[in-house]
Coordinates of C-alpha atoms in Angstrom, one line a residue:
Chain I
M1 CA 261.5 171.1 241.6
E2 CA 261.1 172.0 237.9
N3 CA 257.6 170.5 237.6
T4 CA 254.8 172.5 239.2
N5 CA 252.2 170.4 241.1
F6 CA 250.1 171.7 243.9
I7 CA 252.7 170.7 246.6
V8 CA 255.4 172.7 244.9
I9 CA 253.0 175.6 244.5
F10 CA 252.0 175.3 248.1
L11 CA 255.6 175.1 249.4
N12 CA 256.6 178.1 247.2
W13 CA 253.6 180.0 248.6
L14 CA 254.8 179.2 252.2
L15 CA 258.4 180.2 251.3
S16 CA 257.1 183.5 250.1
F17 CA 256.5 184.5 253.7
D18 CA 259.0 185.9 256.1
K19 CA 260.8 183.0 257.9
K20 CA 259.6 184.3 261.3
A21 CA 255.9 184.5 260.3
L22 CA 256.1 180.9 258.9
I23 CA 257.6 179.5 262.1
L24 CA 255.2 181.4 264.4
G25 CA 252.1 180.3 262.4
A26 CA 253.3 176.7 262.6
S27 CA 253.9 177.1 266.3
A28 CA 250.3 178.1 266.8
I29 CA 249.1 175.0 264.9
G30 CA 251.6 172.8 266.9
A31 CA 250.3 174.2 270.2
G32 CA 246.7 173.3 269.2
F33 CA 247.8 169.7 268.2
A34 CA 249.5 169.2 271.5
M35 CA 246.3 170.0 273.4
I36 CA 244.4 167.1 271.8
A37 CA 246.2 164.9 274.3
G38 CA 243.7 166.2 276.9
I39 CA 241.2 163.7 275.5
G40 CA 243.0 161.0 277.5
P41 CA 243.0 162.3 281.1
G42 CA 239.4 163.5 280.5
I43 CA 238.2 159.9 279.7
G44 CA 240.4 158.2 282.3
Q45 CA 239.7 160.6 285.2
G46 CA 236.0 160.4 284.4
Y47 CA 236.1 156.6 284.7
A48 CA 237.9 157.1 288.0
A49 CA 235.2 159.5 289.1
G50 CA 232.5 157.0 288.2
K51 CA 234.3 154.3 290.2
G52 CA 234.6 156.8 293.1
A53 CA 230.8 157.4 293.0
E54 CA 230.2 153.7 292.9
A55 CA 232.6 153.0 295.8
T56 CA 230.8 155.7 297.8
S57 CA 227.5 153.9 297.3
T58 CA 228.7 150.4 298.0
N59 CA 230.7 151.4 301.1
P60 CA 229.6 154.9 302.3
K61 CA 231.7 154.5 305.6
G62 CA 234.9 154.0 303.7
S63 CA 234.3 156.7 301.1
K64 CA 236.9 159.0 302.4
H65 CA 239.6 156.4 301.9
S66 CA 238.4 155.3 298.5
T67 CA 238.1 158.9 297.3
M68 CA 241.6 159.6 298.3
I69 CA 242.9 156.6 296.2
M70 CA 240.7 157.9 293.3
L71 CA 242.3 161.3 293.5
L72 CA 245.8 159.9 293.8
G73 CA 245.3 157.8 290.6
A74 CA 243.6 160.7 288.9
G75 CA 246.5 162.9 289.7
I76 CA 248.8 160.5 287.9
A77 CA 246.4 160.4 284.9
E78 CA 246.8 164.2 284.7
T79 CA 250.5 163.9 283.8
S80 CA 250.1 163.6 280.0
G81 CA 247.7 166.6 280.0
I82 CA 250.2 168.7 281.9
L83 CA 253.1 167.6 279.6
S84 CA 251.1 168.7 276.6
L85 CA 250.1 172.0 278.2
V86 CA 253.8 172.7 278.9
I87 CA 254.8 172.0 275.3
A88 CA 252.0 174.3 274.1
L89 CA 253.0 177.1 276.5
I90 CA 256.7 176.7 275.3
L91 CA 255.6 177.0 271.7
L92 CA 253.5 180.1 272.5
F93 CA 255.5 182.0 275.1
G94 CA 259.1 180.7 275.0
N95 CA 259.4 179.7 271.4
P96 CA 262.9 178.3 270.9
L97 CA 262.4 177.8 267.1
I98 CA 262.4 181.5 265.9
K99 CA 266.0 181.8 267.1
Q100 CA 267.3 178.8 265.2
D101 CA 269.4 179.0 262.1
G102 CA 268.4 176.9 259.2
D103 CA 265.6 176.3 256.7
G104 CA 262.5 178.2 257.8
L105 CA 260.2 175.6 256.3
I106 CA 261.9 172.7 258.2
I107 CA 261.8 174.7 261.5
A108 CA 258.1 175.4 260.9
V109 CA 257.3 171.7 260.3
S110 CA 259.3 170.9 263.5
A111 CA 256.8 173.0 265.5
I112 CA 253.8 171.2 264.0
A113 CA 255.4 167.7 264.4
A114 CA 256.3 168.4 268.0
G115 CA 252.6 169.1 268.7
I116 CA 251.4 166.0 266.8
A117 CA 253.9 163.8 268.8
M118 CA 252.2 165.0 272.0
I119 CA 248.9 163.5 270.9
A120 CA 250.2 160.2 272.2
G121 CA 249.3 161.5 275.7
I122 CA 245.8 160.3 275.1
G123 CA 246.9 156.8 275.9
P124 CA 248.5 157.1 279.3
G125 CA 245.6 159.4 280.3
I126 CA 243.0 156.8 279.6
G127 CA 245.0 153.9 280.9
Q128 CA 246.1 155.5 284.2
G129 CA 242.5 156.7 284.8
Y130 CA 241.3 153.1 284.4
A131 CA 243.9 152.0 286.9
A132 CA 242.8 154.8 289.3
G133 CA 239.2 153.6 289.1
K134 CA 240.3 150.0 289.9
G135 CA 242.4 151.2 292.8
C136 CA 239.5 153.1 294.2
E137 CA 237.3 150.0 293.8
A138 CA 239.8 147.8 295.5
A139 CA 240.1 150.3 298.4
S140 CA 236.4 150.3 299.0
M141 CA 236.0 146.5 298.9
N142 CA 238.9 146.0 301.3
P143 CA 239.8 149.2 303.2
D144 CA 242.3 147.6 305.5
G145 CA 244.2 145.8 302.8
S146 CA 244.4 148.6 300.2
R147 CA 248.1 149.2 300.5
P148 CA 249.2 146.3 298.3
S149 CA 246.6 147.1 295.6
T150 CA 247.5 150.8 295.6
L151 CA 251.2 149.9 295.2
V152 CA 250.3 147.8 292.1
M153 CA 248.2 150.7 290.8
L154 CA 251.2 153.1 291.1
L155 CA 253.7 150.7 289.6
G156 CA 251.5 149.8 286.6
S157 CA 250.6 153.5 286.0
A158 CA 254.3 154.4 286.0
V159 CA 254.9 151.8 283.2
A160 CA 251.8 153.2 281.3
Q161 CA 253.5 156.6 281.3
T162 CA 256.5 155.5 279.2
S163 CA 255.0 156.1 275.7
G164 CA 254.0 159.6 276.8
I165 CA 257.6 160.2 277.9
F166 CA 258.9 158.9 274.6
S167 CA 256.7 161.5 272.8
L168 CA 257.8 164.2 275.1
V169 CA 261.4 163.4 274.3
I170 CA 260.7 163.5 270.5
A171 CA 258.8 166.8 270.8
L172 CA 261.7 168.3 272.8
I173 CA 264.2 167.1 270.2
L174 CA 262.1 168.5 267.4
M175 CA 261.8 171.9 269.1
Y176 CA 265.4 172.3 270.4
A177 CA 267.7 170.1 268.4
N178 CA 266.1 168.8 265.2
P179 CA 269.2 167.7 263.3
L180 CA 267.5 168.1 260.0
V181 CA 267.2 171.9 260.0
T182 CA 270.6 172.5 258.6
G183 CA 272.8 171.0 255.9
H184 CA 270.6 169.0 253.6
Q185 CA 269.9 168.8 249.9
S186 CA 266.2 168.2 249.5
T187 CA 263.8 170.4 251.4
I188 CA 260.7 168.3 250.6
I189 CA 262.3 165.0 251.9
V190 CA 263.6 166.7 255.1
A191 CA 260.2 168.5 255.7
A192 CA 258.3 165.2 255.2
S193 CA 260.7 163.3 257.4
T194 CA 260.3 165.8 260.2
L195 CA 256.6 165.6 260.0
G196 CA 256.8 161.8 259.9
A197 CA 258.9 161.7 263.0
G198 CA 256.1 163.5 264.9
I199 CA 253.2 161.5 263.4
A200 CA 254.9 158.1 264.2
M201 CA 254.8 158.9 267.9
I202 CA 250.9 158.9 267.8
A203 CA 251.3 155.1 268.2
G204 CA 252.0 155.7 271.9
I205 CA 248.2 155.9 272.4
G206 CA 248.0 152.1 272.2
P207 CA 250.6 151.1 274.8
G208 CA 249.3 153.8 277.1
I209 CA 245.8 152.4 277.1
G210 CA 246.8 148.8 277.1
Q211 CA 249.3 149.0 279.9
G212 CA 246.9 151.1 282.0
Y213 CA 244.3 148.3 281.5
A214 CA 246.8 145.8 282.7
A215 CA 247.6 148.0 285.7
G216 CA 243.9 148.2 286.6
K217 CA 243.4 144.5 286.4
G218 CA 246.6 143.9 288.4
T219 CA 245.3 146.3 291.1
E220 CA 241.9 144.5 291.1
A221 CA 243.5 141.1 291.5
T222 CA 245.8 142.3 294.3
G223 CA 242.8 143.8 296.1
K224 CA 241.1 140.4 296.0
R225 CA 244.1 138.3 297.0
P226 CA 246.9 140.5 298.5
K227 CA 248.9 137.3 299.3
Y228 CA 249.7 136.9 295.6
Q229 CA 250.8 140.4 295.0
S230 CA 254.3 139.4 293.7
N231 CA 252.9 136.9 291.2
V232 CA 250.4 139.5 290.0
I233 CA 253.1 142.1 289.5
K234 CA 255.4 139.7 287.7
T235 CA 252.6 138.8 285.2
M236 CA 251.5 142.4 284.8
I237 CA 255.0 143.7 284.0
L238 CA 255.6 140.8 281.6
G239 CA 252.4 141.6 279.7
Q240 CA 253.1 145.4 279.8
A241 CA 256.6 144.8 278.3
V242 CA 255.0 143.1 275.4
A243 CA 252.4 145.9 275.0
Q244 CA 255.3 148.4 274.9
T245 CA 256.8 147.0 271.7
T246 CA 254.8 149.0 269.2
G247 CA 255.6 152.2 271.1
I248 CA 259.3 151.3 270.9
Y249 CA 259.0 150.6 267.1
A250 CA 257.5 154.1 266.7
L251 CA 260.3 155.7 268.7
V252 CA 262.9 153.9 266.6
I253 CA 261.4 155.0 263.3
S254 CA 261.0 158.5 264.6
L255 CA 264.7 158.6 265.6
V256 CA 265.8 157.0 262.3
L257 CA 263.9 159.7 260.4
M258 CA 265.7 162.4 262.3
F259 CA 269.2 161.1 262.9
A260 CA 269.9 158.3 260.3
N261 CA 267.6 159.2 257.5
P262 CA 268.2 156.7 254.7
L263 CA 266.1 158.6 252.2
M264 CA 268.6 161.3 251.3
K265 CA 271.1 158.6 250.1
L266 CA 268.5 157.3 247.6
L267 CA 268.2 160.7 245.8
Chain N
M1 CA 242.0 187.9 246.9
E2 CA 244.4 190.4 248.5
P3 CA 248.0 189.3 249.1
I4 CA 248.5 187.6 252.4
T5 CA 251.0 189.2 254.8
G6 CA 253.1 187.3 257.4
K7 CA 251.0 188.7 260.2
A8 CA 247.8 187.4 258.4
L9 CA 249.4 183.9 258.1
V10 CA 250.3 183.8 261.8
L11 CA 246.7 184.9 262.7
A12 CA 245.2 182.4 260.3
C13 CA 247.3 179.6 261.8
S14 CA 246.3 180.7 265.3
A15 CA 242.7 180.2 264.3
I16 CA 243.4 176.7 263.2
G17 CA 245.4 176.0 266.4
A18 CA 242.6 177.3 268.5
G19 CA 240.2 174.9 266.8
L20 CA 242.6 171.9 267.1
A21 CA 243.0 172.6 270.8
M22 CA 239.3 172.3 271.4
I23 CA 239.3 168.7 270.1
A24 CA 240.5 167.8 273.7
G25 CA 236.9 168.3 274.8
I26 CA 236.1 164.8 273.6
G27 CA 237.7 163.3 276.6
P28 CA 236.0 165.1 279.5
G29 CA 232.7 164.6 277.8
I30 CA 233.1 160.8 277.6
G31 CA 234.6 160.5 281.1
Q32 CA 232.2 162.7 282.9
G33 CA 229.3 161.0 281.2
Y34 CA 230.5 157.7 282.6
A35 CA 230.8 159.3 286.0
A36 CA 227.3 160.6 285.8
G37 CA 226.0 157.2 284.8
K38 CA 227.8 155.5 287.7
G39 CA 226.5 158.2 290.0
A40 CA 222.9 157.6 288.9
E41 CA 223.4 153.8 289.4
G42 CA 224.8 154.4 292.8
V43 CA 221.9 156.6 293.9
G44 CA 219.5 154.0 292.6
R45 CA 221.2 151.3 294.7
Q46 CA 221.7 153.4 297.8
P47 CA 219.2 156.4 297.8
E48 CA 220.1 157.4 301.4
A49 CA 223.7 158.0 300.4
Q50 CA 222.7 160.4 297.6
G51 CA 224.5 163.4 299.0
D52 CA 227.8 161.6 299.4
I53 CA 227.6 159.9 296.0
I54 CA 226.9 163.2 294.2
R55 CA 229.8 164.9 296.1
T56 CA 232.2 162.1 295.1
M57 CA 230.9 162.2 291.5
L58 CA 231.3 166.0 291.2
L59 CA 234.7 165.9 292.8
G60 CA 236.0 163.4 290.3
A61 CA 234.2 165.1 287.4
A62 CA 235.9 168.4 288.3
V63 CA 239.3 166.6 288.0
A64 CA 238.2 165.2 284.6
E65 CA 237.4 168.8 283.5
T66 CA 240.9 170.1 283.8
T67 CA 242.3 169.1 280.4
G68 CA 239.2 170.5 278.7
I69 CA 240.0 173.8 280.5
Y70 CA 243.6 173.6 279.4
G71 CA 242.5 173.3 275.8
L72 CA 240.1 176.2 276.3
I73 CA 242.9 178.4 277.8
I74 CA 245.2 177.7 274.9
A75 CA 242.5 178.6 272.4
L76 CA 241.6 181.8 274.2
V77 CA 245.2 182.8 274.4
L78 CA 245.6 182.2 270.7
L79 CA 242.5 184.3 270.0
F80 CA 242.5 187.1 272.5
A81 CA 246.1 187.4 273.9
N82 CA 248.1 186.1 271.0
P83 CA 251.8 186.1 272.0
L84 CA 253.0 185.1 268.5
V85 CA 252.1 188.3 266.7
K86 CA 254.2 190.3 269.2
L87 CA 257.2 188.2 268.3
L88 CA 256.9 189.2 264.6
Q89 CA 258.3 192.7 265.2

């Protein structure tokens, strides 16, 4: 840290503050980042609302039933928005970071990284909303046989939630048990690794959208041919498992950065 | 420029956080726009069901509004009822 570039100057400026002030400021930024996840449910539930309006116009008599399925699916699509809200509220009103021992700068970065990780919630929100719209459509086309298609919608939506759950886990680790806050030799590497652990989780947007699309198409197919529900589910789950891979990669890298960081050994 | 105090840093970061939170508004905008389009399409196809269609559309759009409201609440908390400054003492 002998040389003075703008990063060193910036870090030294940050370190000139009281540790508490640094962590609280970062918590405010982290809370803001977490709320960006709200994009997802907004898009997804809007799609479901559109499908609900469409179903009401194509089958006015069955609109009560199709609207109920729409609200059920939209309720699931709300999950990621609620999770992010909870993380933001914890950062603002029950901040666990200011009580932690360790490097103030790393703890501050943990707060921001936790918020960034929650951005992944965009994915499940969009995907589950699409599934909700398709569930509503299937219910209006075939009101008597909507049970099998609704089941596929619920199952597919549950799978689409996984990447959002991964992000929640990483955010909670960062806030309550980041292993990097104590006992290290290079502040800059540890701070950047912590930030990277949060940024990696943004990948969860993809699996969330993709698996939700698969859930919607599975729901649509089951609505048309309920007899083949088990075949549809098998294919849907297989495809969703493949769509999950990049989310798993991100989770692995995030965990490696925090718990088995290879970069310190290279110093 | 005057020296920046810890309190000033927390307040400045709160302003950034409030701005970031509002990015969530992208979602409800896109989603509700789609709902409005489908509602218009439905009324065009089935004019006599206009009341029902609009009701369903608005019900769904209200659900889609929630995450935008969450973002707004967090931003307003950061600006007008900042809990972080109180933790500094």
